[in-house]
Short mmCIF file of C-alpha atoms (C1' of nucleotides) in Angstrom, two decimals:
data_model
loop_
_atom_site.label_atom_id
_atom_site.label_comp_id
_atom_site.label_asym_id
_atom_site.label_seq_id
_atom_site.Cartn_x
_atom_site.Cartn_y
_atom_site.Cartn_z
CA MET A 262 1.20 -7.89 -15.89
CA PRO A 263 3.48 -5.13 -15.99
CA GLU A 264 2.09 -1.71 -15.38
CA LEU A 265 1.01 -0.01 -12.16
CA PRO A 266 -2.64 -1.16 -11.99
CA GLU A 267 -1.75 -4.75 -12.83
CA VAL A 268 1.08 -4.82 -10.29
CA GLU A 269 -1.26 -3.34 -7.71
CA VAL A 270 -3.75 -6.16 -8.39
CA VAL A 271 -0.94 -8.62 -7.69
CA ARG A 272 0.11 -6.74 -4.56
CA ARG A 273 -3.41 -6.95 -3.17
CA GLY A 274 -3.60 -10.65 -3.96
CA LEU A 275 -0.31 -11.25 -2.18
CA ALA A 276 -1.39 -9.22 0.83
CA GLU A 277 -4.51 -11.32 1.08
CA HIS A 278 -2.96 -14.73 0.56
CA VAL A 279 0.52 -14.72 2.02
CA THR A 280 0.49 -12.34 4.98
CA GLY A 281 1.40 -14.17 8.16
CA ARG A 282 2.62 -17.31 6.38
CA GLN A 283 5.94 -18.88 7.27
CA ILE A 284 8.29 -19.90 4.47
CA GLY A 285 9.42 -23.52 4.39
CA ASP A 286 11.31 -24.97 1.43
CA VAL A 287 12.36 -22.60 -1.33
CA VAL A 288 12.76 -23.97 -4.86
CA VAL A 289 14.60 -22.11 -7.59
CA ALA A 290 13.55 -23.95 -10.73
CA HIS A 291 15.22 -21.48 -13.10
CA PRO A 292 18.38 -19.67 -11.96
CA ARG A 293 17.77 -16.73 -14.29
CA ALA A 294 14.88 -15.66 -12.05
CA VAL A 295 17.38 -14.90 -9.24
CA ARG A 296 20.08 -13.32 -11.43
CA ARG A 297 19.90 -10.08 -9.42
CA GLN A 298 20.57 -11.96 -6.19
CA PRO A 299 24.21 -11.80 -5.07
CA GLY A 300 25.05 -15.37 -4.12
CA GLY A 301 22.38 -16.76 -6.42
CA ALA A 302 19.79 -19.39 -5.60
CA ALA A 303 21.48 -20.64 -2.42
CA GLU A 304 21.61 -17.17 -0.91
CA PHE A 305 18.02 -16.44 -1.95
CA ALA A 306 16.72 -19.62 -0.37
CA GLY A 307 18.93 -19.34 2.72
CA ARG A 308 17.79 -15.83 3.52
CA LEU A 309 14.10 -16.58 3.19
CA ARG A 310 13.68 -20.07 4.64
CA GLY A 311 12.06 -19.89 8.06
CA ARG A 312 11.01 -16.26 7.74
CA THR A 313 7.40 -15.16 8.05
CA LEU A 314 5.92 -12.96 5.32
CA LEU A 315 4.20 -9.75 6.34
CA ASP A 316 2.97 -6.76 4.37
CA ALA A 317 2.98 -6.56 0.56
CA ARG A 318 4.28 -3.23 -0.73
CA ARG A 319 4.72 -1.62 -4.12
CA ARG A 320 6.34 1.34 -5.82
CA GLY A 321 5.67 1.68 -9.54
CA LYS A 322 6.12 -1.78 -10.99
CA PHE A 323 8.30 -3.08 -8.15
CA LEU A 324 6.82 -5.30 -5.46
CA TRP A 325 8.16 -6.48 -2.14
CA LEU A 326 7.03 -8.58 0.79
CA ALA A 327 8.15 -7.53 4.23
CA THR A 328 9.31 -10.28 6.58
CA ASP A 329 9.65 -10.73 10.32
CA ASP A 330 13.28 -9.68 9.87
CA PRO A 331 12.81 -5.90 9.78
CA ASP A 332 15.75 -5.43 7.39
CA LEU A 333 14.91 -8.23 4.94
CA VAL A 334 12.31 -8.30 2.17
CA MET A 335 11.52 -10.48 -0.80
CA SER A 336 11.43 -8.13 -3.76
CA ALA A 337 10.21 -8.80 -7.27
CA HIS A 338 9.73 -7.30 -10.68
CA LEU A 339 7.31 -8.98 -13.06
CA GLY A 340 9.11 -7.86 -16.21
CA MET A 341 7.04 -8.52 -19.31
CA SER A 342 5.31 -11.72 -18.27
CA GLY A 343 5.86 -12.46 -14.58
CA GLN A 344 3.03 -13.70 -12.37
CA PHE A 345 2.63 -14.73 -8.75
CA ARG A 346 0.32 -17.68 -8.32
CA VAL A 347 -0.99 -19.20 -5.13
CA ALA A 348 -1.30 -22.92 -5.81
CA GLN A 349 -1.20 -26.40 -4.30
CA ALA A 350 1.52 -27.61 -6.65
CA GLN A 351 4.12 -26.37 -9.11
CA PRO A 352 2.44 -24.87 -12.19
CA GLU A 353 3.14 -26.90 -15.33
CA LEU A 354 4.55 -24.09 -17.43
CA HIS A 355 7.23 -21.48 -16.72
CA ALA A 356 7.46 -22.02 -12.95
CA ARG A 357 10.64 -20.22 -11.88
CA VAL A 358 10.65 -19.94 -8.09
CA GLY A 359 8.43 -21.60 -5.48
CA LEU A 360 7.98 -20.96 -1.76
CA ASP A 361 6.33 -23.56 0.42
CA LEU A 362 3.99 -21.71 2.76
CA GLY A 363 2.59 -24.72 4.62
CA GLY A 364 -0.65 -25.94 3.04
CA GLN A 365 -0.14 -23.74 0.02
CA GLN A 366 2.62 -22.60 -2.25
CA LEU A 367 3.54 -19.29 -3.77
CA TRP A 368 4.99 -19.54 -7.28
CA PHE A 369 6.72 -16.98 -9.41
CA VAL A 370 5.83 -17.90 -12.99
CA ASP A 371 7.43 -16.10 -15.92
CA GLN A 372 7.27 -17.12 -19.55
CA ARG A 373 9.73 -14.60 -20.96
CA THR A 374 12.10 -14.52 -17.98
CA PHE A 375 12.57 -10.75 -17.87
CA GLY A 376 11.18 -10.75 -14.33
CA TRP A 377 13.15 -11.51 -11.18
CA VAL A 378 12.90 -12.07 -7.46
CA ALA A 379 15.48 -11.33 -4.76
CA ALA A 380 15.91 -11.41 -0.98
CA GLU A 381 17.40 -8.05 -0.12
CA GLU A 382 17.83 -5.39 2.53
CA LEU A 383 15.85 -2.23 2.96
CA VAL A 384 17.64 1.07 2.46
CA VAL A 385 16.57 4.67 3.01
CA ASP A 386 16.01 6.40 -0.33
CA ARG A 387 16.11 10.09 -1.30
CA HIS A 388 12.50 10.51 -0.17
CA GLY A 389 13.38 9.23 3.28
CA GLN A 390 11.41 6.05 2.69
CA ARG A 391 12.61 2.51 3.47
CA VAL A 392 12.62 0.56 0.24
CA PRO A 393 14.55 -2.41 -1.17
CA GLY A 394 17.96 -1.48 -2.58
CA SER A 395 16.76 -2.22 -6.11
CA VAL A 396 13.95 0.33 -5.68
CA ALA A 397 16.04 3.19 -4.30
CA GLY A 398 16.56 4.74 -7.74
CA ILE A 399 12.91 4.44 -8.75
CA ALA A 400 10.77 7.58 -8.59
CA LEU A 401 7.55 7.80 -6.57
CA ASP A 402 4.74 6.33 -8.58
CA ALA A 403 2.14 8.25 -10.52
CA ALA A 404 -0.60 7.27 -8.07
CA ASP A 405 1.32 8.25 -4.94
CA PRO A 406 -0.38 11.20 -3.17
CA ALA A 407 3.11 12.33 -2.10
CA LEU A 408 4.15 12.84 -5.73
CA ASN A 409 4.84 16.50 -6.52
CA ALA A 410 3.50 16.79 -10.06
CA THR A 411 4.80 20.31 -10.56
CA ALA A 412 8.32 19.25 -9.63
CA VAL A 413 8.09 16.26 -11.99
CA ALA A 414 6.83 18.56 -14.77
CA ARG A 415 9.85 20.82 -14.29
CA VAL A 416 12.22 17.87 -14.49
CA MET A 417 10.49 16.78 -17.70
CA ARG A 418 10.84 20.23 -19.25
CA SER A 419 14.56 20.14 -18.55
CA ARG A 420 15.01 17.14 -20.83
CA ASN A 421 15.18 17.60 -24.56
CA VAL A 422 13.41 14.36 -25.51
CA ALA A 423 10.01 13.19 -26.62
CA ILE A 424 7.46 13.30 -23.82
CA LYS A 425 6.59 9.62 -24.15
CA ARG A 426 10.17 8.64 -23.40
CA LEU A 427 9.93 10.56 -20.12
CA LEU A 428 6.59 9.02 -19.16
CA LEU A 429 8.28 5.64 -19.52
CA ASP A 430 11.38 6.66 -17.54
CA GLN A 431 10.93 5.05 -14.13
CA SER A 432 13.44 7.38 -12.51
CA ILE A 433 11.19 10.39 -13.23
CA VAL A 434 7.78 8.98 -12.40
CA SER A 435 7.15 5.27 -11.97
CA GLY A 436 4.44 2.79 -12.83
CA ILE A 437 3.64 3.95 -16.35
CA GLY A 438 4.33 1.51 -19.19
CA ASN A 439 3.53 1.46 -22.88
CA ILE A 440 -0.23 0.98 -22.55
CA TYR A 441 -0.88 3.73 -20.02
CA ALA A 442 1.61 6.09 -21.62
CA ASP A 443 -0.42 5.96 -24.84
CA GLU A 444 -3.72 6.24 -22.98
CA SER A 445 -2.56 9.17 -20.84
CA LEU A 446 -1.20 11.07 -23.84
CA TRP A 447 -4.50 10.60 -25.65
CA ARG A 448 -6.53 11.83 -22.66
CA ALA A 449 -4.34 14.89 -22.24
CA ARG A 450 -4.25 15.48 -26.03
CA VAL A 451 -0.48 15.43 -26.16
CA HIS A 452 1.44 14.04 -29.13
CA PRO A 453 3.74 11.19 -27.98
CA GLU A 454 6.73 12.66 -29.81
CA ALA A 455 6.24 16.22 -28.56
CA PRO A 456 9.56 17.47 -27.17
CA ALA A 457 9.07 17.95 -23.43
CA PRO A 458 10.42 21.55 -23.35
CA ARG A 459 7.63 22.59 -25.74
CA LEU A 460 4.97 21.60 -23.20
CA SER A 461 4.00 23.98 -20.41
CA VAL A 462 4.17 22.99 -16.76
CA PRO A 463 0.33 23.05 -16.45
CA ARG A 464 0.05 20.86 -19.54
CA LEU A 465 2.50 18.36 -18.08
CA VAL A 466 0.73 18.44 -14.73
CA SER A 467 -2.54 17.62 -16.49
CA LEU A 468 -0.79 14.81 -18.36
CA LEU A 469 0.33 13.33 -15.04
CA ALA A 470 -3.21 13.73 -13.72
CA ALA A 471 -4.50 11.89 -16.79
CA ALA A 472 -2.07 9.06 -16.11
CA LYS A 473 -3.23 8.81 -12.53
CA GLU A 474 -6.86 8.86 -13.64
CA VAL A 475 -6.61 6.21 -16.35
CA MET A 476 -4.65 3.88 -14.09
CA ALA A 477 -7.20 4.32 -11.28
CA GLU A 478 -9.99 3.41 -13.70
CA SER A 479 -8.07 0.38 -14.86
CA LEU A 480 -7.43 -0.74 -11.29
CA ALA A 481 -11.16 -0.49 -10.57
CA ALA A 482 -11.71 -2.93 -13.46
CA GLY A 483 -9.07 -5.33 -12.17
CA GLY A 484 -6.36 -4.14 -14.58
CA THR A 485 -5.80 -4.75 -18.27
CA SER A 486 -5.35 -8.24 -19.65
CA PHE A 487 -5.47 -9.43 -23.20
CA ASP A 488 -4.77 -13.08 -22.49
CA ARG A 489 -3.77 -15.65 -19.87
CA LEU A 490 -0.31 -14.17 -19.58
CA TYR A 491 -1.65 -11.43 -17.33
CA VAL A 492 -3.62 -12.69 -14.38
CA ASN A 493 -3.81 -12.12 -10.66
CA VAL A 494 -2.72 -14.57 -7.96
CA ASN A 495 -5.92 -16.55 -8.49
CA GLY A 496 -5.50 -16.75 -12.25
CA ALA A 497 -8.33 -14.26 -12.96
CA SER A 498 -8.08 -11.57 -15.66
CA GLY A 499 -8.92 -7.87 -15.50
CA TYR A 500 -11.33 -6.15 -17.84
CA PHE A 501 -9.86 -2.75 -18.61
CA SER A 502 -8.89 -3.72 -22.17
CA ARG A 503 -12.46 -2.64 -22.98
CA GLY A 504 -11.74 0.80 -21.60
CA LEU A 505 -8.69 1.48 -23.77
CA ALA A 506 -9.11 4.40 -26.16
CA VAL A 507 -6.03 3.98 -28.35
CA TYR A 508 -3.74 1.15 -27.25
CA GLY A 509 -4.04 -1.78 -29.66
CA ARG A 510 -6.74 0.03 -31.65
CA ALA A 511 -4.83 1.03 -34.80
CA GLY A 512 -7.25 1.82 -37.63
CA GLN A 513 -10.29 1.97 -35.32
CA PRO A 514 -12.10 5.25 -34.69
CA CYS A 515 -10.87 7.66 -32.04
CA PRO A 516 -13.53 7.69 -29.27
CA ARG A 517 -13.40 11.49 -29.29
CA CYS A 518 -13.34 12.48 -32.95
CA ALA A 519 -13.85 9.20 -34.85
CA ARG A 520 -10.76 9.61 -37.02
CA PRO A 521 -8.70 6.43 -37.30
CA ILE A 522 -6.16 5.74 -34.58
CA ARG A 523 -2.61 5.66 -35.88
CA ARG A 524 0.11 3.26 -34.85
CA VAL A 525 3.76 4.13 -35.32
CA THR A 526 7.01 2.59 -34.17
CA PHE A 527 8.79 4.68 -31.58
CA MET A 528 11.59 3.62 -29.24
CA ASN A 529 11.45 0.15 -30.79
CA ARG A 530 7.86 -0.32 -29.68
CA SER A 531 4.38 0.76 -30.73
CA SER A 532 2.78 4.12 -30.11
CA HIS A 533 -0.93 4.58 -30.66
CA PHE A 534 -2.47 8.02 -30.96
CA CYS A 535 -5.03 10.18 -32.73
CA SER A 536 -3.29 12.56 -35.12
CA ASN A 537 -6.28 14.89 -35.01
CA CYS A 538 -6.65 15.16 -31.20
CA GLN A 539 -2.93 14.94 -30.49
CA ARG A 540 -1.10 17.55 -32.54
CA ARG A 541 2.65 17.64 -32.72
CA PRO A 542 3.81 21.06 -31.47
CA ARG A 543 5.25 23.25 -34.21
CA ALA A 544 9.01 23.15 -34.65
CA GLN A 545 9.12 26.90 -34.05
CA ASP A 546 9.30 28.08 -30.44
"C1'" DC B 148 26.94 14.13 -19.46
"C1'" DG B 149 22.46 13.27 -22.19
"C1'" DA B 150 20.25 10.86 -25.91
"C1'" DG B 151 19.33 6.90 -28.58
"C1'" DT B 152 19.98 1.89 -29.60
"C1'" DA B 153 20.80 -3.09 -28.72
"C1'" DT B 154 19.82 -6.85 -25.90
"C1'" DC B 155 18.13 -10.25 -22.55
"C1'" DC B 156 14.06 -14.44 -23.37
"C1'" DT B 157 9.82 -17.15 -25.06
"C1'" DG B 158 5.70 -17.45 -27.48
"C1'" DT B 159 2.16 -16.13 -30.96
"C1'" DC B 160 0.59 -14.56 -35.12
"C1'" DC B 161 0.79 -13.41 -39.93
"C1'" DG B 162 2.24 -13.75 -44.70
"C1'" DC B 163 4.46 -16.49 -48.05
"C1'" DT C 286 1.76 -27.51 -42.86
"C1'" DG C 287 6.29 -25.21 -42.47
"C1'" DC C 288 9.14 -21.37 -42.15
"C1'" DG C 289 10.85 -16.69 -41.40
"C1'" DG C 290 10.01 -12.43 -39.48
"C1'" DA C 291 7.57 -9.04 -36.70
"C1'" DC C 292 5.83 -8.17 -32.44
"C1'" DA C 293 4.62 -8.35 -27.23
"C1'" DG C 294 2.64 -4.96 -21.39
"C1'" DG C 295 10.28 -3.82 -19.38
"C1'" DA C 296 14.69 -2.41 -17.81
"C1'" DT C 297 19.41 -1.82 -18.58
"C1'" DA C 298 24.03 -2.00 -20.69
"C1'" DC C 299 25.96 -0.09 -24.17
"C1'" DT C 300 27.53 3.52 -27.87
"C1'" DC C 301 27.85 8.03 -29.76
#
DNA sequence: CGAGTATCCTGTCCGC
DNA sequence: TGCGGACAGGATACTC
């Protein structure tokens, strides 16, 4: 359940269900799930066995669980289809990694295997925050109160690319994926292919505010899920798909002006927008 | 260097 | 019903 609100739903579920639990046996059922772990499955299991899980943290789409070793965390990225499930036994399909937590088990389940888990050290990043090594290059997320939207807007204006590409660039601002990029652009009335330097700083700041807003609304609804692939640690789905204005609504009326929503291929994926509300800036400066 | 593309997987859906 | 192709919410390793 890839984007910020969905990952936050998972983080909350983990915080509720695994905090204070001690790790017993560790099973790596599919080695690809630990491909980012130096030393592979043996190292992953060896580092975590016996440790107690503490806080669940998140930045953008990256998750990590603190442990009673202050330098060691279990980090994870859900990729396109990763889930954490609290269960009494190994899930039948796509179970990749399991932790025995005494009386219950925590499973990383991932149909498409783009997700991963790792046991890694904390490092101090450029914001002075302690984060897993794999997260050090990831920008603060769009919902973080510490995010300086004006500074992000200036970085965006310095790049001569389509604005949607920058919204999806996790090193500029993190947590936004294809769904919320389209939704934010629609709210802020910005064309997805508008070159960033053609947009003013205030316009970009309002775009970032729109992203924060739409993701907060989604989180309040439990996130967006279209099917069983995207569920929280209990297997429950979120309801924000009803709140989407453009994503997945090609041909349906724009909620603002009733003209049909367009879908185009951009960056090898789909973009949904209203060509009436979201005008492409003129080529002339 | 920045910008754009190809690729890693599995599953579903749609048209023929 | 079977088959091929497009597509899916992501990140990164490439090339130019």
